[in-house]
Coordinates of N, CA and C in Angstrom, one line a residue:
X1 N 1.2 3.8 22.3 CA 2.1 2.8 22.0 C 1.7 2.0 20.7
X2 N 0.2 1.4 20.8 CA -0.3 0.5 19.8 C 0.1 1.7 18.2
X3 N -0.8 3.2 18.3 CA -0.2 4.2 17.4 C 1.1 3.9 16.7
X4 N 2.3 4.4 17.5 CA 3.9 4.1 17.1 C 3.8 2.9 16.8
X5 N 3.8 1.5 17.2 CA 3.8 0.5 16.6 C 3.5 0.0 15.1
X6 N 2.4 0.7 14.9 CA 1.8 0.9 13.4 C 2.4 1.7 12.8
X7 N 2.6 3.1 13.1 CA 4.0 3.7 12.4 C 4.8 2.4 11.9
X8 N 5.8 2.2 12.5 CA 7.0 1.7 12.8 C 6.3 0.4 11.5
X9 N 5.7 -0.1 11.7 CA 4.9 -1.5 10.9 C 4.9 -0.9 9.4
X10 N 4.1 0.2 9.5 CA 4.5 1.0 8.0 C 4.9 1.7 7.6
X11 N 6.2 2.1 8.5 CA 7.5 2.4 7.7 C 8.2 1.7 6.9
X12 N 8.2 0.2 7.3 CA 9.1 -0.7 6.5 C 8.4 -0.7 5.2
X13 N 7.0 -0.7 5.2 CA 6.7 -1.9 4.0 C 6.5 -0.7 2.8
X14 N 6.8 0.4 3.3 CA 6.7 1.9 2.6 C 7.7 1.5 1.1
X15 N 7.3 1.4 0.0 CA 8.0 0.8 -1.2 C 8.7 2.1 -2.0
X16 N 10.3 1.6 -1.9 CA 11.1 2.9 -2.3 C 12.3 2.1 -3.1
X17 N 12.8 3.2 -3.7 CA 13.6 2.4 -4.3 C 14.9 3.6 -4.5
X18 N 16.0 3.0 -4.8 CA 17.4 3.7 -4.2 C 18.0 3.6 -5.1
X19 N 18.6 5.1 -5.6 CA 20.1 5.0 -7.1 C 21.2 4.9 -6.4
X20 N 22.2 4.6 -6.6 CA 23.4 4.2 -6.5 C 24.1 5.7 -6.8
X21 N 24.0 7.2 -6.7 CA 24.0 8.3 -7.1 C 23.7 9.0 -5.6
X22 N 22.3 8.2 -5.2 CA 22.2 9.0 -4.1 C 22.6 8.4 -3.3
X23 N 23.1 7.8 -3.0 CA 23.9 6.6 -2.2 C 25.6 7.6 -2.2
X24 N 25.7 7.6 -3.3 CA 27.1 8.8 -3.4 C 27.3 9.9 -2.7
X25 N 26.0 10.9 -3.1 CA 25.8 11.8 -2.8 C 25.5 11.8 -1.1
X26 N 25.0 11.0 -0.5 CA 25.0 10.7 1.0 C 26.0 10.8 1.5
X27 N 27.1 9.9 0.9 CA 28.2 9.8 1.4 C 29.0 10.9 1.1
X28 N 29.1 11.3 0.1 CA 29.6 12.6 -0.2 C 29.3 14.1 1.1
X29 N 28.1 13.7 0.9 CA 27.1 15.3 1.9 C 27.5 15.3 3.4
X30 N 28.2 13.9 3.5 CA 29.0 13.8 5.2 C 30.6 13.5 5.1
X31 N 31.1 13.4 4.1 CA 32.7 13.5 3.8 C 33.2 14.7 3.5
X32 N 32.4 15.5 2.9 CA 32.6 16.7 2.4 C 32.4 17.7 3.4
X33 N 33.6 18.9 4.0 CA 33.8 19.7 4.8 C 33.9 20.9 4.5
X34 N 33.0 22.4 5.1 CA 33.7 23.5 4.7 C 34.0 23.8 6.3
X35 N 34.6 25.2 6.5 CA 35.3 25.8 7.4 C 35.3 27.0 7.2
X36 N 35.1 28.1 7.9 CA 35.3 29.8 7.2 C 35.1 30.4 8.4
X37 N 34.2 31.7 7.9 CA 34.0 33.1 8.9 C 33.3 33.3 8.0
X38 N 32.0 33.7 8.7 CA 30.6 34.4 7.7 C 30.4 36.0 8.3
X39 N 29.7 36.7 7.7 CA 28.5 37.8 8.5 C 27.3 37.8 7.7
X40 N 26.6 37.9 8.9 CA 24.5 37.6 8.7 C 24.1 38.9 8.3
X41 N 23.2 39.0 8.0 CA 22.5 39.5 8.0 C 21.0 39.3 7.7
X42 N 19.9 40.3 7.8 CA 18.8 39.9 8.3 C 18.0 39.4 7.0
X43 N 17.9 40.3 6.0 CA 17.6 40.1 4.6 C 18.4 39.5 3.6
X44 N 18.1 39.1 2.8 CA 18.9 38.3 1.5 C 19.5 39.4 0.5
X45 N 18.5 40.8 0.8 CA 18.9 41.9 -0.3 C 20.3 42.7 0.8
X46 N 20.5 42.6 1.7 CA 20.9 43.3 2.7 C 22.4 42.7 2.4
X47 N 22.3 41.1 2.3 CA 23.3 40.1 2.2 C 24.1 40.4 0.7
X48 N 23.2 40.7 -0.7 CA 23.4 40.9 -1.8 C 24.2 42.4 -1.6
X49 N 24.2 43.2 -1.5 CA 24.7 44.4 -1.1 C 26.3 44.4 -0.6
X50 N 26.0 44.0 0.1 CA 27.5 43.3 1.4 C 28.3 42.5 0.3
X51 N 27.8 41.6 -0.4 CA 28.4 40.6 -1.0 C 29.4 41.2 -2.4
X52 N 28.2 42.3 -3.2 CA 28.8 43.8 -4.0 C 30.2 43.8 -3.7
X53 N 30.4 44.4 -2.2 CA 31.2 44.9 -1.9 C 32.6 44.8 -1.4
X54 N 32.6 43.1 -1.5 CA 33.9 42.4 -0.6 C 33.3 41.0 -1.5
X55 N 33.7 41.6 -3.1 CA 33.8 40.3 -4.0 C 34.8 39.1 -4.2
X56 N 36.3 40.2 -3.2 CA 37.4 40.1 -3.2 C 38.1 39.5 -2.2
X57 N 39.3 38.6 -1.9 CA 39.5 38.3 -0.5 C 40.4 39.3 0.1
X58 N 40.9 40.1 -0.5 CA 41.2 41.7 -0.3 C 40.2 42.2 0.7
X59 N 39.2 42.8 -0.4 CA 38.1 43.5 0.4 C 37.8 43.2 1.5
X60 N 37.3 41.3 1.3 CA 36.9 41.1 2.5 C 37.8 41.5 4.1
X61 N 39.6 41.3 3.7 CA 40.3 41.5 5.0 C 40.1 42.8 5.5
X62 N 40.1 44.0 3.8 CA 39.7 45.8 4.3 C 38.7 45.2 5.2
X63 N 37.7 44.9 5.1 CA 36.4 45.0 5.6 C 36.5 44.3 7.4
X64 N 37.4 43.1 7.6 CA 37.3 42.4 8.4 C 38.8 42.9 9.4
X65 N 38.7 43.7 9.2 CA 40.0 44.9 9.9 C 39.1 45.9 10.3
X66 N 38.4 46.4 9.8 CA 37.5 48.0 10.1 C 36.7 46.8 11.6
X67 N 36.7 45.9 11.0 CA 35.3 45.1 12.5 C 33.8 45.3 12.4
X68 N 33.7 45.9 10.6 CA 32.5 46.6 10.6 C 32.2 45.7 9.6
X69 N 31.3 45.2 9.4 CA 30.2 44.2 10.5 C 30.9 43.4 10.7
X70 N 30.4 42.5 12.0 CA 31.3 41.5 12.5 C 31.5 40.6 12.3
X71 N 32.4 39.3 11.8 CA 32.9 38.8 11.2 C 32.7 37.8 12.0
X72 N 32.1 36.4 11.8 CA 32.3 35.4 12.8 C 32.9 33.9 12.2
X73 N 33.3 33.4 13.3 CA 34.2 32.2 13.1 C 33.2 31.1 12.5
X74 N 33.4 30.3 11.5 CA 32.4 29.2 11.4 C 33.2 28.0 11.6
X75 N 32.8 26.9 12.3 CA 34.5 25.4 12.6 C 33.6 24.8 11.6
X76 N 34.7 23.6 11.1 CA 34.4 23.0 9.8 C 33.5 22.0 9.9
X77 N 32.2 22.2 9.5 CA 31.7 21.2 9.0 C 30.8 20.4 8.1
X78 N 30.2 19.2 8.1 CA 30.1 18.1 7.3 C 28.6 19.3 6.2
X79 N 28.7 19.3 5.1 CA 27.6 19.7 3.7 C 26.4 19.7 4.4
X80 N 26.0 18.3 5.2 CA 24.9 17.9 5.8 C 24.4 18.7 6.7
X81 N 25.4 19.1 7.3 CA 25.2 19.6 8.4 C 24.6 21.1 8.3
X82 N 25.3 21.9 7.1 CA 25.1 23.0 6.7 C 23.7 23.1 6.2
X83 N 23.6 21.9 5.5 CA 22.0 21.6 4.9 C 20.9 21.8 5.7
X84 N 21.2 20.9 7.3 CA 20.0 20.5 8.1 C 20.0 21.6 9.3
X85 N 21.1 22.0 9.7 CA 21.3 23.3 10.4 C 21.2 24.7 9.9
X86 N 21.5 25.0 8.6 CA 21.2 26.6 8.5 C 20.2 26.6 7.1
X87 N 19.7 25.0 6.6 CA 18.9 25.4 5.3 C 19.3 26.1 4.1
X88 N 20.7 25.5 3.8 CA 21.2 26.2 2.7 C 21.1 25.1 1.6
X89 N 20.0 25.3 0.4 CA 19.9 24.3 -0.5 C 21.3 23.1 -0.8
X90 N 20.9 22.0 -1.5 CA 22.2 21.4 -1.9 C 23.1 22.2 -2.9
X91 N 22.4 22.2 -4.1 CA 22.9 22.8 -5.4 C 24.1 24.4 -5.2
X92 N 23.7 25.3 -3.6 CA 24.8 26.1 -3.6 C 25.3 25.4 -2.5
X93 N 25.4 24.5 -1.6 CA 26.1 23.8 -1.2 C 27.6 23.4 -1.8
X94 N 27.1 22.7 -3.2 CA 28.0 21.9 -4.0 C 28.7 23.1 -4.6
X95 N 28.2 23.6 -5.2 CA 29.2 25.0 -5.9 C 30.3 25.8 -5.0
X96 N 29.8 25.6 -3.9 CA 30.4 26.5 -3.1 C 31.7 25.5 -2.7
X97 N 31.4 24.4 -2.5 CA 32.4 23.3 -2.0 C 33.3 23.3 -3.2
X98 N 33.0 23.6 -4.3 CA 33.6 23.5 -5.8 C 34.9 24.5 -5.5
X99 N 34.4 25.6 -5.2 CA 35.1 27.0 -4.9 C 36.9 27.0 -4.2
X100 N 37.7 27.4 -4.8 CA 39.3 28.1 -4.1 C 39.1 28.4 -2.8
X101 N 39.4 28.1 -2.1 CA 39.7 28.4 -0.4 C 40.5 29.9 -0.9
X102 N 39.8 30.9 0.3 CA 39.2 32.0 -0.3 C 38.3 32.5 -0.7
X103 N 37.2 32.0 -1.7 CA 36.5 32.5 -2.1 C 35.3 32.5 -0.9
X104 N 34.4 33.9 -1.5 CA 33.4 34.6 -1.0 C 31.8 34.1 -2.0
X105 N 31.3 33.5 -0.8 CA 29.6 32.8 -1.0 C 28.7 34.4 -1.8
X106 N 27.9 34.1 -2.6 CA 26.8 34.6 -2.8 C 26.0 34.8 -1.0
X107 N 24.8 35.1 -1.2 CA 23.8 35.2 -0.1 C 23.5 33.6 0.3
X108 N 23.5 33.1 1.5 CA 23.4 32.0 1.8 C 22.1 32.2 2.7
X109 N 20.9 31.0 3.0 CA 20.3 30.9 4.8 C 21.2 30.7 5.4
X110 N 20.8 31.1 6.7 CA 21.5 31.2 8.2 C 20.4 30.8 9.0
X111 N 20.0 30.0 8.3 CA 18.0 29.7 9.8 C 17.1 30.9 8.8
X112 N 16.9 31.4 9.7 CA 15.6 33.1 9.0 C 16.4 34.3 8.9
X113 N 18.1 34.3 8.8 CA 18.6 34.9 8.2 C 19.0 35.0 7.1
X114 N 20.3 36.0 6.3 CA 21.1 35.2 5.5 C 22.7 35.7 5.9
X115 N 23.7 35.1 5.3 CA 24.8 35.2 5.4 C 25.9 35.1 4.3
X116 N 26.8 36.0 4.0 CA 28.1 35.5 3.3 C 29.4 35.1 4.4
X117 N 29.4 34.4 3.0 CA 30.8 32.6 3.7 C 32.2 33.6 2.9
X118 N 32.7 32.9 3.8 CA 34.2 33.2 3.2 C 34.9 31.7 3.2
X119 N 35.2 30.9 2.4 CA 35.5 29.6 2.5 C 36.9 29.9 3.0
X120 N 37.5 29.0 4.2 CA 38.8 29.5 4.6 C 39.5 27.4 4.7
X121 N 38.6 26.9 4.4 CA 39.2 25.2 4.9 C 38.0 24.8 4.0
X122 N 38.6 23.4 3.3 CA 37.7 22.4 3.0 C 37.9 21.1 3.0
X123 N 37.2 20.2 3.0 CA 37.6 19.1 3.0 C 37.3 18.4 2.1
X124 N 37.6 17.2 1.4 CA 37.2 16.5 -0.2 C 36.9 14.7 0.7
X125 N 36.0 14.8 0.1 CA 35.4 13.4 0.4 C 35.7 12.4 -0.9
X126 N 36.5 11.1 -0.6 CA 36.9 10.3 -1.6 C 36.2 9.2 -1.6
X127 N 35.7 9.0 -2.8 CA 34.7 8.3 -3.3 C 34.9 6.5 -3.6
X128 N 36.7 6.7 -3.3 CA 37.1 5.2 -3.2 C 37.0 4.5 -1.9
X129 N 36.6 5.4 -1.1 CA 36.1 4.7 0.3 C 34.8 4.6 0.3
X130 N 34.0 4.9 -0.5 CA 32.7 4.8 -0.4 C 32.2 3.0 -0.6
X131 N 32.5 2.3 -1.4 CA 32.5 1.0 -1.6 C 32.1 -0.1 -0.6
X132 N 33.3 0.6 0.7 CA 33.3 -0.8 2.0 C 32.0 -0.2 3.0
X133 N 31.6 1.1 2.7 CA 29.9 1.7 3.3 C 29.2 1.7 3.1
X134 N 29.1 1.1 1.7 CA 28.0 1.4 0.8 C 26.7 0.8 1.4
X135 N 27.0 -0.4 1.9 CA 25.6 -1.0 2.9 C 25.0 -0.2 3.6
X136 N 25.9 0.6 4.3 CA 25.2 1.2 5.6 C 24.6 2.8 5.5
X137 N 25.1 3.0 4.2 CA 24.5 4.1 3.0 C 23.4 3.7 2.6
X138 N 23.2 2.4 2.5 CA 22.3 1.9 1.6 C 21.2 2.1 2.4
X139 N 21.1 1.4 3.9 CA 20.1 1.3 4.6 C 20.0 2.8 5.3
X140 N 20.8 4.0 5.1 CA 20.4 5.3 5.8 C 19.6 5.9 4.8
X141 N 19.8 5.7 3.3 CA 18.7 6.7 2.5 C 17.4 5.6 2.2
X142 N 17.6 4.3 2.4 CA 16.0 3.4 2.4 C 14.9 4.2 3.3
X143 N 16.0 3.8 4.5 CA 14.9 4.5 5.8 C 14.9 5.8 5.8
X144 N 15.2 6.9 5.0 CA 14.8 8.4 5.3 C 14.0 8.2 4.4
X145 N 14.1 7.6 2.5 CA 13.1 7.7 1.9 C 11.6 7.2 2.5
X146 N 12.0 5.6 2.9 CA 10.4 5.4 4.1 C 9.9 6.7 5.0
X147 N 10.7 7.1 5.7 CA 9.9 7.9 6.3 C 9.3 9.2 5.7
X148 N 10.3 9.9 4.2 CA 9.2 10.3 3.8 C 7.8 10.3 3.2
X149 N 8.3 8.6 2.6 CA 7.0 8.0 1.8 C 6.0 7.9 2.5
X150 N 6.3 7.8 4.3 CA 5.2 7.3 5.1 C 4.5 8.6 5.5
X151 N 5.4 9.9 5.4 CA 4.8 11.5 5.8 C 3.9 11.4 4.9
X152 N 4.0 11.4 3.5 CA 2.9 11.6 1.9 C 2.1 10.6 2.6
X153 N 2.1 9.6 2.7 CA 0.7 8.6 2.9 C 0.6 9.0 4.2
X154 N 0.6 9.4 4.9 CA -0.2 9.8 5.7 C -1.2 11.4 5.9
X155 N -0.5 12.2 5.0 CA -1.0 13.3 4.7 C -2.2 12.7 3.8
X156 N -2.0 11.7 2.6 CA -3.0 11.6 2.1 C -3.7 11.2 2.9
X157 N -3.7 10.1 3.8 CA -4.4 9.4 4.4 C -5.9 10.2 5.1
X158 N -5.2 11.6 6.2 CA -5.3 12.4 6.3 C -6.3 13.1 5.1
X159 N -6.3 13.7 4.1 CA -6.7 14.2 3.3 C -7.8 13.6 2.6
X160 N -7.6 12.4 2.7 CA -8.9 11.5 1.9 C -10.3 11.3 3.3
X161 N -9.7 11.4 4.7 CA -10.7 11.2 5.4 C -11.7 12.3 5.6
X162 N -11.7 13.5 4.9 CA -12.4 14.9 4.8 C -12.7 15.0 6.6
X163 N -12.0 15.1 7.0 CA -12.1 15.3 9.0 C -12.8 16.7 8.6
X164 N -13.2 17.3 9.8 CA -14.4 18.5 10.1 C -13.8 18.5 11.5
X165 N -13.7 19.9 11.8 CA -13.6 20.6 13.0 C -14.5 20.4 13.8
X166 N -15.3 19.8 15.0 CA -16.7 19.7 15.9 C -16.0 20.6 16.8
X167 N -17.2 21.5 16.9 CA -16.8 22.5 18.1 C -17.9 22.7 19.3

């Protein structure tokens, strides 16, 4: 307990400082929705191949009529979510949210797989509601940056104490 307590003591005083960008982009990364039907696959080259071949939203229905490979339902959700759940960087995140409903993803993560998206629903997060949250934005990327700041200092922390294995 005394441990966590000390955590918790220096997380706060962890000195960070916050743009008004990422504060956007927060709010953005949970207003913003996709929706589709993907298929995995195991490799990323496996995924690039597949992707060759159903560039089209044509193709993809040839393809999603034969049943070959199988086609699964994805329900719509928040950028974030896609981020912290299947590990798909931001930057194709945002491109992909950019994209015609219809369009077909490049190779995406799926966890330790990969997958192509077929965007079939999206949702647009409006930036004029961002204003009356902005607080509560404010204080959700302080405290994730603290907690990273506090991971790095304590790795250094860690790292400066040269520990040895006693066996």
């Amino acid at each position: 307990m005394q441990i966590q307590t000390l955590k918790d003591q220096l997380l706060t005083t962890q000195p960070v400082s916050v743009e008004e960008h990422e504060l956007e982009e927060e709010f953005l990364n949970e207003h913003h929705h996709l929706g589709g039907e993907m298929v995995v696959f195991k490799t990323q080259e496996q995924a690039q191949l597949f992707c060759d071949t159903v560039a089209q939203s044509a193709q993809w229905e040839a393809m999603k009529v034969r049943g070959d490979p199988p086609v699964r339902p994805v329900s719509v959700m928040t950028l974030e979510a896609y981020r912290d759940l299947w590990g798909i960087p931001h930057a194709q995140l945002e491109t992909f949210h950019a994209m015609p409903i219809g369009s077909i993803s490049s190779p995406m993560p799926f966890g330790k797989q990969w997958c192509i998206y077929r965007l079939l629903e999206k949702r647009i997060g409006d930036l004029n509601e961002f204003p009356a949250q902005r607080e509560a934005y404010l204080k959700q990327v302080t405290i994730h940056k603290q907690f990273e700041a506090l991971k790095r200092w304590m790795a250094e922390l860690i790292t400066s104490a040269h520990l040895t294995l006693i066996r």
